[in-house]
Short mmCIF file of C-alpha atoms in Angstrom, two decimals:
data_model
loop_
_atom_site.label_atom_id
_atom_site.label_comp_id
_atom_site.label_asym_id
_atom_site.label_seq_id
_atom_site.Cartn_x
_atom_site.Cartn_y
_atom_site.Cartn_z
CA MET A 1 -33.33 -10.57 -36.08
CA GLY A 2 -33.80 -6.87 -36.95
CA VAL A 3 -34.83 -4.03 -34.68
CA CYS A 4 -38.47 -4.17 -35.80
CA ASP A 5 -38.62 -7.90 -35.08
CA ALA A 6 -37.14 -7.30 -31.65
CA GLN A 7 -39.71 -4.61 -30.93
CA ALA A 8 -42.60 -6.83 -32.00
CA SER A 9 -41.45 -9.66 -29.75
CA ASP A 10 -41.36 -7.52 -26.58
CA ALA A 11 -44.54 -8.28 -24.67
CA PRO A 12 -45.34 -6.51 -21.38
CA VAL A 13 -43.50 -7.98 -18.44
CA GLY A 14 -43.73 -7.56 -14.69
CA LYS A 15 -40.08 -6.86 -13.92
CA PRO A 16 -37.29 -6.24 -16.43
CA THR A 17 -34.81 -8.12 -14.22
CA GLU A 18 -36.74 -11.34 -14.76
CA MET A 19 -36.01 -11.29 -18.48
CA SER A 20 -33.14 -13.12 -20.10
CA SER A 21 -29.95 -11.20 -20.85
CA PRO A 22 -30.60 -8.57 -23.49
CA HIS A 23 -29.07 -8.65 -26.98
CA LEU A 24 -27.87 -5.48 -28.65
CA PRO A 25 -29.24 -4.70 -32.10
CA LYS A 26 -26.80 -5.51 -34.88
CA HIS A 27 -26.13 -1.87 -35.62
CA VAL A 28 -24.92 -1.16 -32.05
CA PRO A 29 -21.13 -1.82 -31.82
CA LYS A 30 -19.51 -3.53 -28.88
CA VAL A 31 -17.17 -1.50 -26.67
CA ALA A 32 -13.74 -2.98 -26.13
CA GLY A 33 -13.32 -4.37 -22.63
CA ILE A 34 -17.02 -4.07 -21.70
CA ASP A 35 -19.27 -7.10 -21.56
CA SER A 36 -22.42 -6.30 -23.50
CA THR A 37 -24.50 -8.72 -21.44
CA VAL A 38 -24.93 -6.32 -18.53
CA PRO A 39 -27.87 -7.38 -16.36
CA ALA A 40 -30.90 -5.37 -17.46
CA PRO A 41 -31.45 -2.32 -15.22
CA PRO A 42 -34.88 -1.32 -13.92
CA HIS A 43 -35.71 1.48 -16.34
CA THR A 44 -37.52 3.43 -13.61
CA LYS A 45 -34.25 3.98 -11.70
CA ALA A 46 -31.02 5.77 -12.42
CA PRO A 47 -28.25 3.53 -13.82
CA LEU A 48 -25.95 4.54 -10.92
CA ALA A 49 -26.25 6.59 -7.79
CA GLY A 50 -25.66 10.21 -8.70
CA VAL A 51 -26.16 9.59 -12.42
CA PRO A 52 -29.53 10.80 -13.75
CA ALA A 53 -31.73 8.28 -15.48
CA ALA A 54 -32.61 8.69 -19.12
CA ALA A 55 -35.36 11.31 -19.40
CA ALA A 56 -38.82 10.00 -20.30
CA PRO A 57 -40.41 11.47 -23.45
CA ALA A 58 -43.19 14.01 -22.96
CA ASP A 59 -45.82 11.72 -24.43
CA ALA A 60 -44.78 8.69 -22.39
CA ALA A 61 -47.52 6.25 -21.48
CA PRO A 62 -48.67 5.88 -17.84
CA ALA A 63 -46.66 3.57 -15.62
CA ASP A 64 -49.38 0.87 -15.58
CA ALA A 65 -49.71 0.92 -19.35
CA ALA A 66 -47.87 -1.42 -21.69
CA PRO A 67 -44.54 0.01 -22.91
CA ALA A 68 -44.48 1.49 -26.35
CA PRO A 69 -42.74 -0.60 -29.05
CA GLY A 70 -38.97 -0.33 -28.64
CA ALA A 71 -39.17 1.56 -25.32
CA LEU A 72 -37.54 -1.27 -23.38
CA ILE A 73 -34.60 -1.52 -25.76
CA THR A 74 -34.20 2.29 -25.74
CA ASP A 75 -34.08 2.33 -21.94
CA ARG A 76 -31.54 -0.47 -21.87
CA LEU A 77 -29.32 1.27 -24.37
CA ALA A 78 -29.58 4.49 -22.37
CA GLY A 79 -28.59 2.60 -19.22
CA TRP A 80 -25.59 1.00 -20.92
CA VAL A 81 -24.40 4.33 -22.30
CA SER A 82 -24.73 5.89 -18.84
CA ASP A 83 -22.80 3.01 -17.26
CA LEU A 84 -20.04 3.19 -19.86
CA THR A 85 -19.75 6.93 -19.32
CA THR A 86 -19.48 6.46 -15.57
CA LEU A 87 -16.84 3.73 -15.90
CA HIS A 88 -14.88 5.89 -18.32
CA GLU A 89 -14.87 8.83 -15.92
CA LEU A 90 -13.85 6.68 -12.95
CA THR A 91 -11.03 4.92 -14.80
CA GLU A 92 -9.77 8.26 -16.15
CA ARG A 93 -9.53 9.55 -12.59
CA LEU A 94 -7.76 6.39 -11.47
CA ILE A 95 -5.18 6.41 -14.24
CA LYS A 96 -4.07 9.90 -13.17
CA THR A 97 -2.91 8.63 -9.77
CA ALA A 98 0.85 8.16 -9.52
CA THR A 99 1.28 6.53 -6.10
CA LEU A 100 -0.15 3.42 -4.49
CA ASP A 101 -1.70 5.42 -1.66
CA ASP A 102 -3.51 7.81 -4.01
CA ALA A 103 -4.68 4.92 -6.18
CA LEU A 104 -6.09 2.97 -3.23
CA HIS A 105 -8.04 6.02 -2.03
CA GLU A 106 -9.43 6.52 -5.53
CA VAL A 107 -10.45 2.85 -5.77
CA LEU A 108 -12.23 3.06 -2.43
CA GLY A 109 -14.21 6.14 -3.43
CA ALA A 110 -15.15 4.81 -6.87
CA GLY A 111 -16.15 1.42 -5.48
CA ALA A 112 -18.36 3.04 -2.85
CA ALA A 113 -20.18 5.01 -5.56
CA LEU A 114 -20.65 1.92 -7.71
CA VAL A 115 -22.04 -0.36 -4.99
CA GLY A 116 -23.97 2.35 -3.12
CA ALA A 117 -22.02 2.21 0.15
CA ARG A 118 -20.80 5.01 2.39
CA ARG A 119 -17.74 3.50 4.07
CA GLY A 120 -15.07 0.98 3.23
CA MET A 121 -11.49 -0.20 3.53
CA ALA A 122 -8.82 -1.35 1.10
CA VAL A 123 -6.09 -3.84 1.93
CA LEU A 124 -2.94 -3.89 -0.21
CA GLU A 125 -1.23 -7.25 0.25
CA PRO A 126 0.43 -8.74 -2.86
CA ALA A 127 0.18 -12.51 -3.05
CA ASP A 128 3.91 -12.92 -3.76
CA GLY A 129 4.70 -11.65 -0.26
CA PHE A 130 7.24 -9.05 -1.38
CA GLY A 131 5.12 -6.06 -0.31
CA PRO A 132 4.57 -3.28 0.24
CA THR A 133 1.45 -3.72 2.39
CA ALA A 134 -1.06 -1.12 3.50
CA THR A 135 -4.57 -0.76 4.92
CA ILE A 136 -6.55 2.44 4.34
CA GLY A 137 -10.13 3.43 5.13
CA LEU A 138 -12.96 5.47 3.66
CA GLY A 139 -15.11 7.03 6.38
CA LEU A 140 -13.18 4.97 8.94
CA ALA A 141 -10.68 6.41 11.40
CA HIS A 142 -7.37 4.72 12.10
CA ALA A 143 -8.82 3.40 15.36
CA ASP A 144 -11.78 1.91 13.44
CA LEU A 145 -9.41 0.03 11.16
CA GLY A 146 -7.61 -1.26 14.21
CA THR A 147 -10.91 -2.45 15.65
CA ILE A 148 -11.74 -4.32 12.43
CA GLU A 149 -8.32 -5.99 12.55
CA THR A 150 -9.19 -7.48 15.97
CA VAL A 151 -11.55 -9.85 14.16
CA PRO A 152 -9.74 -13.14 13.44
CA ARG A 153 -8.33 -12.76 9.93
CA GLY A 154 -9.91 -15.98 8.68
CA ALA A 155 -13.33 -14.70 9.74
CA THR A 156 -13.10 -11.45 7.77
CA SER A 157 -14.16 -11.05 4.16
CA TYR A 158 -10.81 -9.64 3.08
CA GLY A 159 -8.94 -12.39 4.93
CA ARG A 160 -10.95 -15.07 3.13
CA LEU A 161 -10.23 -13.40 -0.22
CA LEU A 162 -6.52 -13.05 0.41
CA ASP A 163 -5.84 -16.34 2.22
CA GLY A 164 -8.69 -18.65 1.25
CA LEU A 165 -7.33 -20.01 -2.04
CA PRO A 166 -4.03 -21.88 -2.34
CA ASP A 167 -3.63 -20.99 -6.04
CA PRO A 168 -2.38 -17.37 -6.28
CA GLY A 169 -3.28 -17.28 -9.99
CA ARG A 170 -6.97 -17.99 -9.37
CA VAL A 171 -9.31 -15.06 -8.96
CA PRO A 172 -11.65 -15.58 -5.96
CA GLU A 173 -15.32 -14.62 -6.08
CA PRO A 174 -16.60 -11.50 -4.25
CA ILE A 175 -18.13 -12.04 -0.82
CA ALA A 176 -21.43 -10.39 0.12
CA ILE A 177 -22.80 -10.38 3.67
CA HIS A 178 -26.43 -9.20 3.42
CA ASP A 179 -27.04 -8.87 7.17
CA VAL A 180 -24.31 -9.25 9.76
CA ARG A 181 -26.87 -9.96 12.49
CA THR A 182 -28.49 -12.92 10.74
CA GLU A 183 -25.72 -14.27 8.48
CA GLU A 184 -24.90 -17.87 9.37
CA GLY A 185 -21.39 -18.91 10.35
CA LEU A 186 -20.04 -15.46 11.24
CA ASP A 187 -17.54 -15.18 14.06
CA PRO A 188 -19.10 -13.59 17.20
CA ARG A 189 -16.29 -11.05 17.26
CA HIS A 190 -17.27 -10.02 13.72
CA ARG A 191 -20.84 -9.27 14.86
CA GLU A 192 -19.55 -7.39 17.90
CA VAL A 193 -17.25 -5.17 15.81
CA ALA A 194 -20.01 -4.50 13.27
CA ALA A 195 -22.35 -3.40 16.05
CA ARG A 196 -19.67 -1.17 17.56
CA LEU A 197 -18.84 0.54 14.25
CA GLY A 198 -22.46 0.71 13.12
CA TYR A 199 -22.47 -1.26 9.88
CA ALA A 200 -24.97 -3.99 9.03
CA ALA A 201 -23.76 -5.46 5.72
CA SER A 202 -20.65 -5.60 3.55
CA TYR A 203 -19.45 -6.39 0.06
CA ALA A 204 -15.85 -7.53 -0.48
CA LEU A 205 -14.20 -7.49 -3.89
CA PRO A 206 -10.83 -9.12 -4.69
CA LEU A 207 -8.35 -6.83 -6.39
CA ALA A 208 -7.04 -9.61 -8.59
CA THR A 209 -6.71 -10.71 -12.19
CA GLU A 210 -5.17 -13.78 -13.77
CA GLU A 211 -2.34 -11.66 -15.20
CA ALA A 212 -1.52 -9.52 -12.16
CA GLY A 213 -2.42 -12.07 -9.48
CA ARG A 214 -3.89 -10.99 -6.18
CA ILE A 215 -2.91 -7.46 -5.16
CA GLY A 216 -5.36 -6.98 -2.31
CA ALA A 217 -9.04 -6.55 -1.55
CA GLY A 218 -11.64 -3.84 -1.16
CA VAL A 219 -14.50 -4.03 1.37
CA TRP A 220 -17.47 -1.64 1.41
CA LEU A 221 -19.77 -1.32 4.41
CA TYR A 222 -23.53 -0.60 4.46
CA ASP A 223 -25.30 1.12 7.34
CA GLU A 224 -28.38 -1.07 6.85
CA PRO A 225 -28.85 -4.68 5.67
CA ALA A 226 -28.25 -4.51 1.91
CA ALA A 227 -26.35 -5.95 -1.02
CA PRO A 228 -25.38 -4.61 -4.45
CA THR A 229 -27.64 -5.52 -7.34
CA ASP A 230 -26.44 -7.79 -10.12
CA ARG A 231 -25.83 -4.75 -12.26
CA GLN A 232 -23.81 -3.01 -9.55
CA ARG A 233 -21.75 -6.16 -9.06
CA HIS A 234 -21.05 -6.28 -12.78
CA LEU A 235 -19.92 -2.65 -12.93
CA VAL A 236 -17.72 -2.78 -9.84
CA GLY A 237 -16.23 -6.02 -11.14
CA LEU A 238 -15.24 -4.34 -14.41
CA TYR A 239 -13.78 -1.41 -12.51
CA GLY A 240 -11.98 -3.73 -10.07
CA ARG A 241 -10.20 -5.58 -12.86
CA PHE A 242 -8.98 -2.32 -14.38
CA ALA A 243 -7.96 -1.02 -10.94
CA THR A 244 -5.98 -4.19 -10.24
CA GLU A 245 -3.93 -3.79 -13.41
CA HIS A 246 -3.22 -0.15 -12.55
CA LEU A 247 -2.23 -1.04 -8.98
CA ALA A 248 0.05 -3.78 -10.30
CA ARG A 249 1.88 -1.25 -12.48
CA LEU A 250 2.27 1.17 -9.56
CA LEU A 251 3.47 -1.74 -7.42
CA GLN A 252 6.24 -2.51 -9.91
CA VAL A 253 7.28 1.16 -9.95
CA GLU A 254 7.33 1.34 -6.14
CA ARG A 255 9.39 -1.83 -5.85
CA ALA A 256 11.86 -0.57 -8.43
CA ARG A 257 12.15 2.74 -6.57
CA VAL A 258 12.80 0.96 -3.27
CA GLN A 259 15.42 -1.27 -4.87
CA VAL A 260 17.21 1.69 -6.45
CA SER A 261 17.11 3.58 -3.16
CA THR A 262 18.48 0.56 -1.30
CA VAL A 263 21.35 0.15 -3.77
CA ALA A 264 22.15 3.86 -3.52
CA GLU A 265 22.24 3.71 0.28
CA GLU A 266 24.45 0.61 0.21
CA LEU A 267 26.97 2.43 -2.01
CA LEU A 268 27.25 5.27 0.50
CA PRO A 269 28.97 5.16 3.92
CA SER A 270 27.10 2.97 6.40
CA ARG A 271 28.29 5.26 9.20
CA LEU A 272 30.37 8.40 9.52
CA PRO A 273 33.79 8.25 11.20
CA ARG A 274 34.50 9.72 14.62
CA VAL A 275 37.43 12.07 14.47
CA PRO A 276 38.41 14.27 17.45
CA GLY A 277 37.68 17.93 16.93
CA VAL A 278 34.83 17.59 14.44
CA LEU A 279 31.20 16.38 14.42
CA LEU A 280 29.71 15.01 11.19
CA ALA A 281 26.17 14.55 9.88
CA ALA A 282 24.84 13.62 6.44
CA ARG A 283 21.43 13.65 4.75
CA HIS A 284 20.69 11.83 1.49
CA ARG A 285 17.40 11.79 -0.43
CA THR A 286 17.02 9.68 -3.58
CA GLY A 287 14.67 10.33 -6.51
CA PRO A 288 12.44 7.61 -8.00
CA ARG A 289 14.96 6.56 -10.66
CA GLY A 290 18.04 6.99 -8.51
CA GLY A 291 20.73 9.49 -9.32
CA GLY A 292 24.48 9.56 -8.99
CA ASP A 293 24.86 11.97 -6.05
CA TRP A 294 27.17 10.82 -3.27
CA TYR A 295 29.14 11.90 -0.21
CA ASP A 296 32.03 10.49 1.76
CA ALA A 297 34.01 11.07 4.93
CA LEU A 298 37.12 9.04 5.67
CA PRO A 299 39.77 9.29 8.38
CA LEU A 300 43.28 9.95 7.09
CA PRO A 301 46.74 9.62 8.71
CA GLU A 302 47.79 11.95 11.53
CA GLY A 303 44.24 12.75 12.63
CA ALA A 304 43.21 14.28 9.31
CA LEU A 305 39.85 13.83 7.65
CA GLY A 306 38.79 13.69 4.00
CA LEU A 307 35.37 15.14 3.08
CA ALA A 308 33.83 14.74 -0.38
CA VAL A 309 30.59 15.25 -2.25
CA GLY A 310 29.91 14.70 -5.91
CA SER A 311 27.46 13.88 -8.65
CA VAL A 312 27.68 11.61 -11.70
CA SER A 313 25.68 12.48 -14.81
CA GLY A 314 22.64 10.34 -15.59
CA THR A 315 20.13 8.37 -13.54
CA GLY A 316 19.25 4.76 -12.95
CA PRO A 317 21.40 1.67 -12.33
CA SER A 318 24.23 2.73 -14.66
CA ALA A 319 24.64 6.06 -12.86
CA LEU A 320 24.61 4.29 -9.50
CA ALA A 321 27.30 1.88 -10.66
CA ALA A 322 29.44 4.75 -11.97
CA MET A 323 28.96 6.62 -8.72
CA GLY A 324 30.14 3.61 -6.73
CA ARG A 325 33.27 3.22 -8.85
CA LEU A 326 34.08 6.94 -8.67
CA ARG A 327 33.62 7.13 -4.91
CA ALA A 328 35.83 4.06 -4.34
CA SER A 329 38.55 5.54 -6.57
CA LEU A 330 38.45 8.88 -4.77
CA ARG A 331 38.95 7.13 -1.44
CA ALA A 332 42.08 5.47 -2.79
CA TYR A 333 43.47 8.73 -4.18
CA ALA A 334 42.65 10.53 -0.91
CA VAL A 335 44.70 8.04 1.09
CA MET A 336 47.66 8.40 -1.30
CA GLU A 337 47.73 12.19 -1.73
CA GLY A 338 44.90 13.65 0.31
CA GLU A 339 46.93 16.68 1.43
CA ASP A 340 46.70 17.95 -2.14
CA PRO A 341 42.99 18.07 -3.13
CA VAL A 342 43.90 19.24 -6.65
CA ALA A 343 46.00 16.13 -7.21
CA VAL A 344 43.16 13.94 -5.92
CA LEU A 345 40.66 15.42 -8.38
CA SER A 346 43.20 15.37 -11.23
CA ASP A 347 43.73 11.63 -10.75
CA LEU A 348 39.97 11.13 -10.57
CA GLU A 349 39.46 13.10 -13.78
CA LEU A 350 42.04 11.00 -15.64
CA LEU A 351 40.39 7.78 -14.45
CA LEU A 352 36.97 9.03 -15.54
CA ARG A 353 38.19 9.93 -19.04
CA LEU A 354 39.84 6.53 -19.49
CA THR A 355 37.09 4.33 -18.07
CA GLU A 356 33.89 6.36 -18.64
CA PRO A 357 34.54 8.60 -21.65
CA ALA A 358 30.85 9.31 -22.22
CA ARG A 359 30.18 10.43 -18.66
CA SER A 360 30.93 13.59 -16.69
CA ALA A 361 30.92 14.29 -12.99
CA THR A 362 31.22 17.10 -10.48
CA ALA A 363 33.14 16.68 -7.26
CA LEU A 364 34.46 18.58 -4.28
CA PHE A 365 37.18 17.24 -2.00
CA ALA A 366 38.37 18.82 1.25
CA TYR A 367 41.40 17.82 3.32
CA ALA A 368 40.62 18.75 6.94
CA GLU A 369 42.88 18.99 9.98
CA PRO A 370 40.35 19.31 12.84
CA ALA A 371 43.00 19.93 15.50
CA ARG A 372 44.15 23.03 13.65
CA ARG A 373 40.68 23.92 12.31
CA ARG A 374 42.09 24.02 8.81
CA LEU A 375 40.64 22.91 5.49
CA VAL A 376 42.17 22.78 2.03
CA LEU A 377 39.62 22.11 -0.70
CA ALA A 378 39.21 22.00 -4.45
CA GLY A 379 36.13 21.67 -6.61
CA ALA A 380 35.42 20.49 -10.15
CA GLY A 381 32.29 22.17 -11.46
CA HIS A 382 30.77 21.97 -8.01
CA ALA A 383 28.75 24.45 -5.93
CA PRO A 384 30.78 26.25 -3.22
CA PRO A 385 30.49 25.12 0.41
CA LEU A 386 28.54 27.19 2.91
CA LEU A 387 30.09 28.29 6.20
CA VAL A 388 27.53 28.59 9.03
CA GLY A 389 28.39 30.17 12.39
CA GLU A 390 27.26 32.59 15.07
CA ARG A 391 28.88 35.63 13.46
CA ARG A 392 28.78 34.75 9.78
CA THR A 393 26.94 32.73 7.18
CA GLU A 394 28.74 32.89 3.86
CA TYR A 395 29.78 30.92 0.83
CA VAL A 396 33.39 29.85 0.56
CA GLU A 397 34.96 31.49 -2.46
CA THR A 398 36.27 28.80 -4.80
CA SER A 399 37.62 29.20 -8.33
CA LEU A 400 35.33 28.27 -11.20
CA SER A 401 36.31 25.06 -12.96
CA ALA A 402 34.83 22.60 -15.43
CA PRO A 403 33.31 19.29 -14.32
CA LEU A 404 35.45 16.17 -14.52
CA GLY A 405 35.55 14.65 -17.99
CA MET A 406 34.73 17.86 -19.82
CA LEU A 407 38.29 19.00 -20.64
CA SER A 408 41.34 17.15 -21.93
CA CYS A 409 43.23 18.12 -18.78
CA TRP A 410 41.54 19.34 -15.62
CA GLU A 411 43.23 21.53 -13.04
CA ALA A 412 42.09 24.27 -10.65
CA PRO A 413 43.70 26.02 -7.67
CA SER A 414 42.84 24.92 -4.16
CA VAL A 415 41.38 27.13 -1.43
CA GLU A 416 42.38 27.18 2.23
CA LEU A 417 39.79 27.82 4.92
CA SER A 418 40.01 28.28 8.71
CA PRO A 419 36.61 27.77 10.41
CA ALA A 420 36.19 29.36 13.82
CA SER A 421 35.31 27.30 16.86
CA GLY A 422 31.65 26.20 16.63
CA GLU A 423 31.33 26.91 12.91
CA THR A 424 29.91 24.33 10.50
CA VAL A 425 30.99 23.72 6.91
CA LEU A 426 28.03 22.60 4.81
CA LEU A 427 28.81 20.63 1.63
CA TYR A 428 25.97 19.81 -0.77
CA THR A 429 25.32 18.65 -4.33
CA ASP A 430 23.72 20.53 -7.20
CA GLY A 431 20.59 18.42 -6.78
CA LEU A 432 19.60 20.49 -3.75
CA LEU A 433 19.72 23.71 -5.77
CA ARG A 434 17.73 22.21 -8.64
CA ARG A 435 15.11 20.75 -6.30
CA ILE A 436 14.44 24.24 -4.95
CA GLY A 437 13.01 25.03 -8.38
CA ASP A 438 14.12 28.68 -8.62
CA PRO A 439 16.70 30.17 -11.00
CA ILE A 440 20.19 29.35 -9.80
CA ASP A 441 20.91 32.78 -8.31
CA ARG A 442 17.67 32.74 -6.31
CA ALA A 443 18.31 29.15 -5.25
CA PHE A 444 21.68 30.19 -3.81
CA ALA A 445 19.98 33.09 -2.01
CA ARG A 446 17.31 30.82 -0.52
CA LEU A 447 19.92 28.31 0.62
CA HIS A 448 21.94 31.10 2.27
CA ALA A 449 18.83 32.48 4.01
CA ALA A 450 17.91 29.01 5.27
CA ALA A 451 21.37 28.48 6.75
CA ALA A 452 21.34 31.94 8.34
CA SER A 453 18.00 31.23 10.02
CA VAL A 454 19.15 28.13 11.92
CA PRO A 455 17.99 28.58 15.54
CA ARG A 456 20.73 29.26 18.07
CA ALA A 457 19.84 26.09 19.99
CA ASP A 458 20.51 23.95 16.90
CA ARG A 459 23.86 25.40 15.85
CA ASP A 460 25.85 22.95 17.96
CA ASP A 461 24.32 19.96 16.15
CA PRO A 462 25.31 19.49 12.49
CA GLY A 463 22.39 17.09 11.98
CA ALA A 464 19.93 19.71 13.24
CA ILE A 465 21.48 22.29 10.92
CA ALA A 466 21.09 19.99 7.91
CA ASP A 467 17.49 19.19 8.84
CA HIS A 468 16.60 22.86 9.27
CA VAL A 469 18.06 23.75 5.89
CA LEU A 470 16.14 20.93 4.17
CA ARG A 471 12.85 21.85 5.86
CA THR A 472 13.29 25.51 4.92
CA VAL A 473 14.23 25.19 1.25
CA LEU A 474 12.03 22.11 0.62
CA PRO A 475 9.02 22.62 2.94
CA ASP A 476 7.02 19.86 1.21
CA GLY A 477 9.91 17.43 1.40
CA ILE A 478 10.96 15.25 -1.52
CA ASP A 479 8.14 13.31 -3.12
CA PRO A 480 9.62 9.88 -3.98
CA ALA A 481 7.25 9.62 -6.97
CA VAL A 482 8.38 12.90 -8.55
CA GLU A 483 11.27 12.80 -10.97
CA GLY A 484 14.24 14.85 -9.90
CA GLU A 485 17.83 14.77 -8.81
CA ASP A 486 19.14 13.35 -5.57
CA VAL A 487 19.83 15.65 -2.63
CA VAL A 488 22.97 15.32 -0.53
CA LEU A 489 24.05 17.38 2.50
CA LEU A 490 27.26 16.78 4.46
CA ALA A 491 27.78 18.96 7.54
CA ALA A 492 31.04 19.18 9.55
CA ARG A 493 31.05 21.19 12.80
CA PHE A 494 34.47 22.12 14.19
CA ASP A 495 35.07 22.39 17.93
#
């Protein structure tokens, strides 16, 4: 049927919503991912809240007059274009989110606009049970969310969506409560909480698809008895399916980050040794892909102590595995010849060239005798330690040397250091300097200024010193979603 035939067949009707689903003219292409059978919108209202309706022509007929030929189809097309534009803008905003928390807040705001609600809550609860889980609110304080959670879970809309179906691959239908006061079968506690928080109706949408499974649910609350129209349901359903796929991708990234972080922590010391004459503290922050930065502290014969920090090139599981092998090897060499840090690093360099020829590493090893307050250290392409005390804050002068694996034969002279009573030696990896974001000389200056500004009350606690330095040079902390190197700090305070 052509456009002219369609126009001729359109007789005046009372309400557009009572008509059968509209059919697009043949010359109007379908849009990928969008169902063309959108319920027909009332052409006297805007397609969505906040989106202006298509402007009426200047010579439009009065409202009680029969529509001009083709006017109904024109209005429908205008409504569809407006809806597609709105969905495009909302999905573009969602796709820019990089964390689960940001994505959930974006979904809540977009869903509220699409269904015409003012408040809502989103529950992240993957059906596989591996987490993570979260509950956030829109226009609801933390205490309000806690009040909602006092309703028996099986009586809530989100609980029915998340727990009501035994098949995790099946997508449940949305749940609309038109009026909490008159809805049959509601739990009395549900009505009590609704009255306390001042909402009268709700619309709950599963965040689920057949491919991603059930990720969670979104619930939007109305101040007065209400329910979304068929058209609003259709639009929020389209958006919800897209949002679920995006949340599923972010969920995979978050789980991978947690797994990498867990592996990295397991490869590092579970606790620091207790050696008379010295107090130890360590801080380790891992990036989203996991780097090869590490630290170690091991007791040695005759009350000595071995301190080490280092970094393996690369990121991800292979770098973590290489870091674990390198750290274990250094421990063995430290036990055999720890009094000579140069020999320890020379053995480590030979092992690295033989077993990991395509990889390089930086390392610093210090042989400490706490009873004598004496350190002998050597570094391979590593940043110099920082000495922090009441009367001085200065870098330890070490000779420049290449990283391990860069030269056919590595060797560098060692340096001897005698910390005063109460002074702290701060070892760190290059990742800290790079995370600061300034050129290397300014990064060193900022790190020195941070160490010099440690409050007097915190100078007896190596952990407090490390925390102060991190807060000062990285005031926003380390965003786990932002690519970057690991950060390692190892502080040793001598009595």
